[in-house]
Tab-separated table of C-alpha atoms in Angstrom:
chain	number	residue	atom	x	y	z
K	1	MET	CA	110.188	123.846	110.322
K	2	LYS	CA	107.844	126.561	109.126
K	3	LYS	CA	104.206	125.625	109.636
K	4	GLU	CA	103.169	127.007	106.274
K	5	ILE	CA	101.400	125.112	103.504
K	6	ALA	CA	99.360	125.718	100.358
K	7	PHE	CA	96.305	123.577	99.589
K	8	ILE	CA	95.158	123.158	95.998
K	9	GLY	CA	91.616	121.776	96.037
K	10	LEU	CA	89.235	122.585	98.883
K	11	GLY	CA	86.447	120.048	98.482
K	12	LYS	CA	85.089	117.877	101.300
K	13	MET	CA	88.519	116.498	102.161
K	14	GLY	CA	90.569	119.635	101.607
K	15	ASP	CA	88.101	121.719	103.619
K	16	GLY	CA	88.389	119.446	106.643
K	17	MET	CA	92.168	119.300	106.499
K	18	VAL	CA	92.495	123.068	106.273
K	19	ARG	CA	90.252	123.536	109.292
K	20	LYS	CA	92.207	120.980	111.316
K	21	LEU	CA	95.560	122.505	110.414
K	22	ARG	CA	94.414	126.015	111.267
K	23	GLU	CA	93.501	124.732	114.740
K	24	ARG	CA	97.095	123.583	115.036
K	25	ASP	CA	98.504	126.982	114.112
K	26	TRP	CA	99.456	126.241	110.518
K	27	ASN	CA	99.447	129.161	108.113
K	28	VAL	CA	97.382	127.799	105.248
K	29	ARG	CA	96.944	129.286	101.796
K	30	GLY	CA	94.179	127.821	99.682
K	31	LEU	CA	93.113	127.723	96.047
K	32	ASP	CA	89.981	126.218	94.510
K	33	LYS	CA	87.905	126.746	91.389
K	34	ASN	CA	84.973	127.464	93.680
K	35	THR	CA	85.737	130.960	94.953
K	36	GLU	CA	82.893	130.751	97.465
K	37	THR	CA	84.640	127.840	99.160
K	38	VAL	CA	87.872	129.820	99.325
K	39	GLN	CA	86.101	132.840	100.801
K	40	LYS	CA	84.262	130.718	103.351
K	41	LEU	CA	87.474	129.204	104.693
K	42	ALA	CA	89.165	132.593	104.680
K	43	THR	CA	86.331	134.080	106.713
K	44	GLU	CA	85.720	131.183	109.092
K	45	VAL	CA	89.240	129.965	109.896
K	46	GLY	CA	91.567	132.659	108.605
K	47	MET	CA	92.943	130.758	105.633
K	48	MET	CA	94.868	133.000	103.240
K	49	SER	CA	93.220	132.839	99.836
K	50	LEU	CA	95.095	132.291	96.590
K	51	SER	CA	93.739	133.406	93.248
K	52	ALA	CA	96.386	131.700	91.100
K	53	LEU	CA	99.053	129.016	91.384
K	54	SER	CA	101.727	131.591	90.599
K	55	GLU	CA	101.146	133.186	94.014
K	56	ILE	CA	102.676	130.098	95.671
K	57	GLY	CA	106.021	131.458	94.535
K	58	THR	CA	105.732	134.197	97.190
K	59	MET	CA	105.754	131.626	100.001
K	60	PRO	CA	108.959	131.172	102.031
K	61	ALA	CA	111.201	128.305	100.952
K	62	PRO	CA	111.033	125.392	101.139
K	63	ARG	CA	107.489	125.645	99.827
K	64	LEU	CA	105.068	122.915	100.825
K	65	VAL	CA	102.105	122.304	98.515
K	66	TRP	CA	99.340	119.745	99.071
K	67	LEU	CA	97.238	118.748	96.046
K	68	MET	CA	93.662	117.513	96.560
K	69	VAL	CA	92.564	117.338	92.932
K	70	PRO	CA	90.978	114.467	90.951
K	71	ALA	CA	93.300	111.661	89.878
K	72	GLY	CA	94.713	111.562	86.375
K	73	LYS	CA	95.221	114.491	84.022
K	74	PRO	CA	94.140	117.184	86.542
K	75	VAL	CA	97.123	116.254	88.732
K	76	ASP	CA	99.531	116.445	85.795
K	77	ASP	CA	98.062	119.785	84.704
K	78	VAL	CA	98.575	121.310	88.154
K	79	LEU	CA	102.087	119.892	88.431
K	80	ALA	CA	102.982	121.402	85.046
K	81	GLU	CA	101.922	124.839	86.301
K	82	LEU	CA	103.618	124.393	89.657
K	83	SER	CA	106.896	123.423	88.020
K	84	ALA	CA	107.184	126.953	86.672
K	85	VAL	CA	106.681	128.410	90.143
K	86	LEU	CA	108.573	126.124	92.526
K	87	GLU	CA	112.290	126.082	93.269
K	88	LYS	CA	114.702	123.263	94.022
K	89	GLY	CA	114.002	121.655	97.381
K	90	ASP	CA	110.300	122.528	97.406
K	91	ILE	CA	107.875	119.743	98.295
K	92	VAL	CA	104.744	118.627	96.463
K	93	ILE	CA	102.265	116.295	98.172
K	94	ASP	CA	99.643	114.455	96.117
K	95	GLY	CA	96.928	113.690	98.652
K	96	GLY	CA	94.353	112.430	96.150
K	97	ASN	CA	93.649	108.843	95.144
K	98	SER	CA	96.142	108.683	92.296
K	99	PHE	CA	97.176	105.406	90.650
K	100	TYR	CA	100.484	104.378	92.190
K	101	LYS	CA	102.245	103.988	88.834
K	102	ASP	CA	101.366	107.607	88.032
K	103	SER	CA	102.895	108.586	91.364
K	104	ILE	CA	106.087	106.684	90.588
K	105	ARG	CA	106.357	108.587	87.294
K	106	ARG	CA	105.578	111.931	88.892
K	107	GLY	CA	108.123	111.358	91.617
K	108	GLU	CA	110.806	110.721	89.013
K	109	GLU	CA	109.809	113.723	86.910
K	110	LEU	CA	109.746	116.087	89.880
K	111	ALA	CA	113.033	114.744	91.261
K	112	ALA	CA	114.669	115.461	87.904
K	113	LYS	CA	113.634	119.098	88.356
K	114	GLY	CA	114.959	119.245	91.912
K	115	PHE	CA	111.590	119.037	93.654
K	116	ARG	CA	110.670	116.578	96.388
K	117	PHE	CA	107.517	114.475	96.052
K	118	ILE	CA	105.289	112.818	98.642
K	119	ASP	CA	102.265	110.682	97.842
K	120	VAL	CA	99.617	110.309	100.525
K	121	GLY	CA	96.786	107.836	100.838
K	122	PHE	CA	94.183	109.130	103.278
K	123	SER	CA	91.500	106.935	104.863
K	124	GLY	CA	88.675	108.222	107.000
K	125	GLY	CA	86.555	110.280	104.641
K	126	PRO	CA	85.487	113.858	105.332
K	127	ALA	CA	85.072	113.144	109.048
K	128	GLY	CA	88.632	111.865	109.200
K	129	ALA	CA	89.898	114.880	107.282
K	130	ARG	CA	88.271	117.137	109.841
K	131	ASN	CA	88.958	115.171	113.030
K	132	GLY	CA	91.976	113.024	112.210
K	133	GLY	CA	92.409	110.231	109.699
K	134	CYS	CA	94.641	107.309	108.768
K	135	ILE	CA	97.541	108.449	106.606
K	136	MET	CA	99.755	106.297	104.377
K	137	VAL	CA	102.800	108.254	103.207
K	138	GLY	CA	105.208	107.428	100.393
K	139	GLY	CA	107.853	109.292	98.458
K	140	ASP	CA	110.852	111.350	99.519
K	141	LYS	CA	112.059	110.324	102.988
K	142	SER	CA	113.905	113.592	103.658
K	143	ALA	CA	110.739	115.568	102.965
K	144	PHE	CA	108.721	113.279	105.240
K	145	ASP	CA	111.272	113.613	108.034
K	146	GLU	CA	111.328	117.404	107.702
K	147	PHE	CA	107.556	117.785	107.737
K	148	GLU	CA	106.510	114.812	109.851
K	149	PRO	CA	104.627	117.162	112.240
K	150	LEU	CA	102.233	117.898	109.358
K	151	PHE	CA	101.147	114.266	109.181
K	152	LYS	CA	101.009	114.006	112.950
K	153	ASP	CA	98.679	117.021	113.057
K	154	LEU	CA	96.349	115.473	110.458
K	155	ALA	CA	96.365	111.923	111.833
K	156	LYS	CA	93.876	110.363	114.223
K	157	ASP	CA	95.208	110.813	117.758
K	158	GLY	CA	98.436	112.123	116.246
K	159	THR	CA	99.607	108.547	115.676
K	160	ALA	CA	97.697	107.106	112.677
K	161	TYR	CA	100.355	107.663	110.023
K	162	LYS	CA	103.160	105.561	108.568
K	163	PHE	CA	105.879	106.169	105.989
K	164	PHE	CA	106.501	103.635	103.210
K	165	PRO	CA	109.676	104.249	101.185
K	166	GLY	CA	109.524	105.043	97.494
K	167	ALA	CA	107.408	107.286	95.300
K	168	GLY	CA	104.011	105.657	94.834
K	169	ALA	CA	104.247	103.498	97.955
K	170	GLY	CA	101.711	105.544	99.931
K	171	HIS	CA	99.179	105.388	97.117
K	172	PHE	CA	99.893	101.677	96.623
K	173	VAL	CA	99.159	100.860	100.271
K	174	LYS	CA	95.963	102.958	100.103
K	175	MET	CA	94.913	101.242	96.859
K	176	ILE	CA	95.134	97.818	98.507
K	177	HIS	CA	93.275	99.221	101.530
K	178	ASN	CA	90.425	100.209	99.226
K	179	GLY	CA	90.406	96.809	97.564
K	180	ILE	CA	90.086	95.158	100.980
K	181	GLU	CA	87.365	97.677	101.820
K	182	TYR	CA	85.389	96.576	98.737
K	183	GLY	CA	85.403	92.960	99.906
K	184	MET	CA	84.481	93.770	103.507
K	185	MET	CA	81.608	96.024	102.478
K	186	GLN	CA	80.328	93.417	100.040
K	187	ALA	CA	80.323	90.694	102.705
K	188	ILE	CA	78.320	92.887	105.089
K	189	GLY	CA	75.873	93.839	102.349
K	190	GLU	CA	75.293	90.223	101.366
K	191	GLY	CA	74.840	89.166	104.975
K	192	VAL	CA	72.309	91.899	105.650
K	193	GLU	CA	70.268	90.895	102.605
K	194	VAL	CA	70.209	87.269	103.787
K	195	LEU	CA	69.024	88.462	107.210
K	196	LYS	CA	66.308	90.542	105.551
K	197	LYS	CA	64.977	87.584	103.529
K	198	ALA	CA	65.191	85.031	106.367
K	199	PRO	CA	61.925	83.544	107.773
K	200	PHE	CA	62.510	85.035	111.231
K	201	ASN	CA	61.543	88.677	110.566
K	202	VAL	CA	64.948	89.742	111.865
K	203	ASN	CA	65.162	93.381	112.923
K	204	LEU	CA	68.183	94.544	110.940
K	205	ILE	CA	68.991	97.390	113.299
K	206	ASP	CA	69.008	94.986	116.256
K	207	ALA	CA	71.248	92.606	114.293
K	208	MET	CA	73.755	95.337	113.464
K	209	GLU	CA	73.708	96.576	117.053
K	210	ILE	CA	74.605	93.160	118.427
K	211	TYR	CA	77.180	92.530	115.703
K	212	ASN	CA	78.845	95.769	116.724
K	213	ASN	CA	78.939	95.027	120.441
K	214	GLY	CA	81.836	92.684	121.145
K	215	SER	CA	81.433	90.301	118.209
K	216	VAL	CA	84.279	89.137	115.978
K	217	ILE	CA	82.980	91.361	113.134
K	218	GLU	CA	82.572	94.474	115.273
K	219	SER	CA	83.900	97.286	113.095
K	220	ARG	CA	83.448	100.800	111.783
K	221	LEU	CA	81.811	99.368	108.655
K	222	VAL	CA	79.209	97.502	110.696
K	223	GLY	CA	78.719	100.693	112.695
K	224	TRP	CA	78.131	102.696	109.529
K	225	THR	CA	75.685	100.053	108.324
K	226	LEU	CA	73.831	100.449	111.611
K	227	SER	CA	73.746	104.242	111.462
K	228	GLY	CA	72.610	104.117	107.835
K	229	LEU	CA	69.731	101.789	108.670
K	230	GLN	CA	68.765	104.020	111.585
K	231	LYS	CA	68.740	107.108	109.375
K	232	HIS	CA	67.052	105.701	106.293
K	233	GLY	CA	64.937	102.834	107.646
K	234	GLU	CA	65.420	99.094	107.297
K	235	ASN	CA	64.164	99.023	103.695
K	236	LEU	CA	66.600	101.741	102.586
K	237	ASP	CA	63.993	102.998	100.129
K	238	ALA	CA	65.825	106.291	99.587
K	239	ILE	CA	69.145	104.562	98.824
K	240	SER	CA	70.193	103.408	95.368
K	241	GLY	CA	70.942	99.731	94.798
K	242	SER	CA	73.486	100.686	92.142
K	243	ILE	CA	76.864	101.135	93.818
K	244	GLY	CA	79.244	103.879	92.786
K	245	HIS	CA	82.921	103.016	92.475
K	246	SER	CA	86.190	104.803	91.862
K	247	GLY	CA	89.393	103.417	90.392
K	248	GLU	CA	91.012	101.786	93.407
K	249	GLY	CA	89.076	98.500	93.376
K	250	GLU	CA	89.774	97.931	89.693
K	251	TRP	CA	93.416	98.980	90.123
K	252	THR	CA	93.799	96.479	92.970
K	253	VAL	CA	92.435	93.629	90.857
K	254	LYS	CA	94.646	94.486	87.871
K	255	THR	CA	97.737	94.913	90.043
K	256	ALA	CA	97.112	91.607	91.815
K	257	LYS	CA	96.938	89.855	88.434
K	258	GLU	CA	100.217	91.485	87.405
K	259	LEU	CA	101.779	90.134	90.604
K	260	GLY	CA	100.222	86.691	90.180
K	261	VAL	CA	98.105	86.951	93.319
K	262	PRO	CA	94.522	85.617	93.165
K	263	VAL	CA	92.027	88.030	94.771
K	264	PRO	CA	88.640	86.371	94.175
K	265	VAL	CA	86.815	88.239	96.946
K	266	ILE	CA	88.030	91.690	95.882
K	267	GLU	CA	87.469	90.910	92.205
K	268	ALA	CA	83.940	89.649	92.817
K	269	SER	CA	83.079	92.708	94.905
K	270	PHE	CA	84.379	95.017	92.183
K	271	ASN	CA	82.454	93.156	89.476
K	272	PHE	CA	79.323	93.330	91.620
K	273	ARG	CA	79.603	97.118	91.732
K	274	VAL	CA	80.004	97.335	87.970
K	275	GLU	CA	77.046	95.021	87.349
K	276	SER	CA	74.909	96.841	89.927
K	277	ALA	CA	74.397	99.654	87.422
K	278	GLU	CA	72.081	97.295	85.521
K	279	LYS	CA	71.162	94.984	88.409
K	280	PRO	CA	70.436	97.023	91.555
K	281	SER	CA	69.752	95.000	94.689
K	282	PHE	CA	69.288	95.291	98.431
K	283	THR	CA	72.910	94.225	98.885
K	284	GLY	CA	73.774	97.181	96.688
K	285	GLN	CA	71.641	99.458	98.839
K	286	VAL	CA	73.506	98.347	101.974
K	287	VAL	CA	76.899	98.952	100.373
K	288	SER	CA	75.688	102.308	99.044
K	289	VAL	CA	74.519	103.435	102.460
K	290	GLN	CA	77.927	102.538	103.884
K	291	ARG	CA	79.571	104.725	101.241
K	292	ASN	CA	77.251	107.558	102.180
K	293	GLU	CA	77.960	107.187	105.888
K	294	PHE	CA	81.754	107.279	105.743
K	295	GLY	CA	82.371	109.235	102.545
K	296	GLY	CA	79.330	111.434	102.075
K	297	HIS	CA	78.826	109.994	98.577
K	298	ASP	CA	75.559	110.785	96.820
K	299	VAL	CA	73.612	107.514	96.877
K	300	ALA	CA	70.054	108.772	96.543
K	301	ASN	CA	67.637	106.461	94.754
K	302	LYS	CA	66.685	108.542	91.726
K	303	LYS	CA	64.123	106.085	90.372
């Protein structure tokens, strides 16, 4: 196996992955609309810069290309360009948060052209991208088997990755993960607001510290709530009470309805995020600070 890969999209996640792979002796070529980002990685970690997708055709076969571009049309646009460059047997990995049905379609379209497709759900945020994350892999089994060391090199402790057969399966498992995440974050946010309004003048930092020290709800999310409160203060004045959200929570709710599975907790947490745009709250501030802690999302209170 040649340890050679091209990365399309070098944002917070792509940047961390490139740095981690370079430490593991991968030859990485990178392309991004932000040329400063490309130059920075070239200078700091020796990534080979690409100025156009067509240059991927100069890579040795089988070519391995990892996409980290926004879900939807941008993925299709890049794949259309790549199709003119790649050859049969080459492998395309969609590492963004694409809707699983789009990944099923793309897998079929690429297979018809002789390309192999892998869809990857990645959990862990920018810190996980840099230091090792949780990786849910779907798509072509032969491609996964051939390049399994890639996922091992990107995974937490070299073990936090699993293959799920079928195009779209990796993104499906990650979508449900994010739906569960919505519900867990919402429960913590609601609990913290109740603590704040209780008649006991509860120190929220102390409460999160004890929750995260051997209790049943000890978790990374409670830990991020704690670190957020420590950074921003118990009132979270600098944090918005309107919660941002991407597609995965809504996709989970819609998919569950298609499958006839009631998901009241996930659905309520998604609806809360939507309504928080008009009805900000302290619960929303807690959930927002969690998003900032693990994902680096902009959650500044702009009011």
